[in-house]
Amino acid sequence: MIESIVDAVGARFPLYADPSGTWRTTRRGSWAAGCWTGLLWLRAERALAESWTRKLETWVDADTAARGLIFWYGAALGDRLGQSDAAGPLARRAADAMAARFDGEVVPWGTAFGDTGVRTKVDGVAGTVPLLAWAGHGEIAAAHLRAHLGLEPGWSRGDAWLLLGAADGALWLGEEFTAPAHALAKRWLARHGTATPPAMDTVDSPPDTSATAIAAVALLKLGYVGESRGILRRLRAEHVVDGRLLDGCYDLPGKVATSHELIWGTFFHTLGLDLLEHATGGRRHVELVGAVEDPRGPAEPGEHRQRAVR
């Protein structure tokens, strides 16, 4: 899978691919740049992941809260896996730059993708919370998450981003965020179960497998092992072809990539499989470092537990 993407995109970042495998690429990777380099840290040789991670430096001082998503998965992951000496300092520089933009309540969404006048977007919470906490800006991470928990995304990937941010808050910031994270998890499961949810909350919308994959990762972090396993199995059975997670919906209103492989969907699906391996007794994954092991052992399918954090 990795080799075919590298061959297809050359020196440009992959964004999404049509069912035939033709990729739309960008020079800098947009907000999804870290999902590509994160995928490389999980599945490629160190040298290849390092070379792509160096390209993220252009985003260090960019005015966007999406730097959390870019650098938590695109750089800090390589550092925490013990595979890179350079990725960690790069991620810390980005975290420090984000902390410097904190306005007393949030790290603003910013103007890097156009000055929309929007101060907060739910897209700006995933990755930002753990990146700031990991880099020693825990109070800023907590304030940022508090401000975003009041948002109502109203679309499946927005709900998934918020759930992921809350799950990381419970994992990295402590008990204040445990109950809100579980409330969001239960809301997701009540709405979607283990099914592939729609791209928008309308009956005739196409599915967005990337939202499902993001939610599966968040649920695993909160200990919903049985539900996450069901989601990941369903994705594999119904939407994965030749290792590609298809049927993602990028922008339904704009009719952009409404039934495609999305690089962030492929990344979170891969990350979810790795996390599931840990949750069911496999190797420990760095995304769960900080979680206190439950003395009762792994949760049974369908069993909901609150995971203690430190």
Steps between C-alpha positions, in 0.01 A plus 500: 500500500771750600710424196210553263416839653864614490524395137179686417572831674870554446622793710150634574273420795202269434158640591237273346473240226213396276395133489749434218787611723576835339613737774429869542818644650616825658843655528488557879242243604232737630355412843539127424880509456562334837265214418724404208823523700328327793409213270863479396612483865262208550569306183814620315872498549641761738700681232192551284291624793781735605531650154130582480485626859765760424259647246260587783729779620319742271197464733677576831411870498183477289203678655269204556390275784522217247870489588395271785376239256800553273772470764351262755459223246753617245799563729440424869389148406840427348673634810283299738548183300873548558568515128617860459738748661376797296122458505461572872671841496298593192175408675600695812576808293152480350341450843686799642394713204138396552519575872629848415180560303276411799260788559398412855226259393608315186771466242303674221418314181710757313529630148733252327210360297334837442372767735145381565459690825443170680674480837438134579435198282462147622769401250746687723469277808622161373876467543526843662403376847762223528769702320471791741481273806799292386705816444429633851207730422238304690303799627468640149396158370230476767364849429499431127306178549249660738418762238447239231286264707218752472496481120232306311660382177186347346691285250655162552868585453463806722345280768790256457763775530338625822479148642869445423598828665297414810649149517849647490395748768398214727826321426736796536327753724318297763164449662342830396461367148414137572124547534467732198701258287281206596187706441617572145590133451156389607338763279700371201405140571134593552493676163712264294572179688774317314362604160665729247339841566386752238719790395225739607197435718264447211344177385631512144861590582784271394704332774822647633728217600761745623261619773446139603874432519562813710220402737638146531836639615331727755282218633800273540676765706199506730488123540209418269687205356208290381333788321824610337575149388156484339552830320843404368378158387209655317727749328728221387217279380299765319734780399861378470622391157863399447591665830327828405226645721248626246164680527623805685318829453719812515261784416139409426361855454787584264473160327873442549622142542166362617588131454878479521798374691596782738853504638377577851251214478773257401722630781241475777388158380861381522547665840180339623624155404823566691310620806269201485804272506605662827151498649468126441838410643747585224793740509462823692425797277629847580157655442393331824803597708363673806211259543500298822447134428170365629571222756193316373671445167367584152135598477260250350319586176221744577628572851537869581769598747644828606874486453703654778758753388808657650 
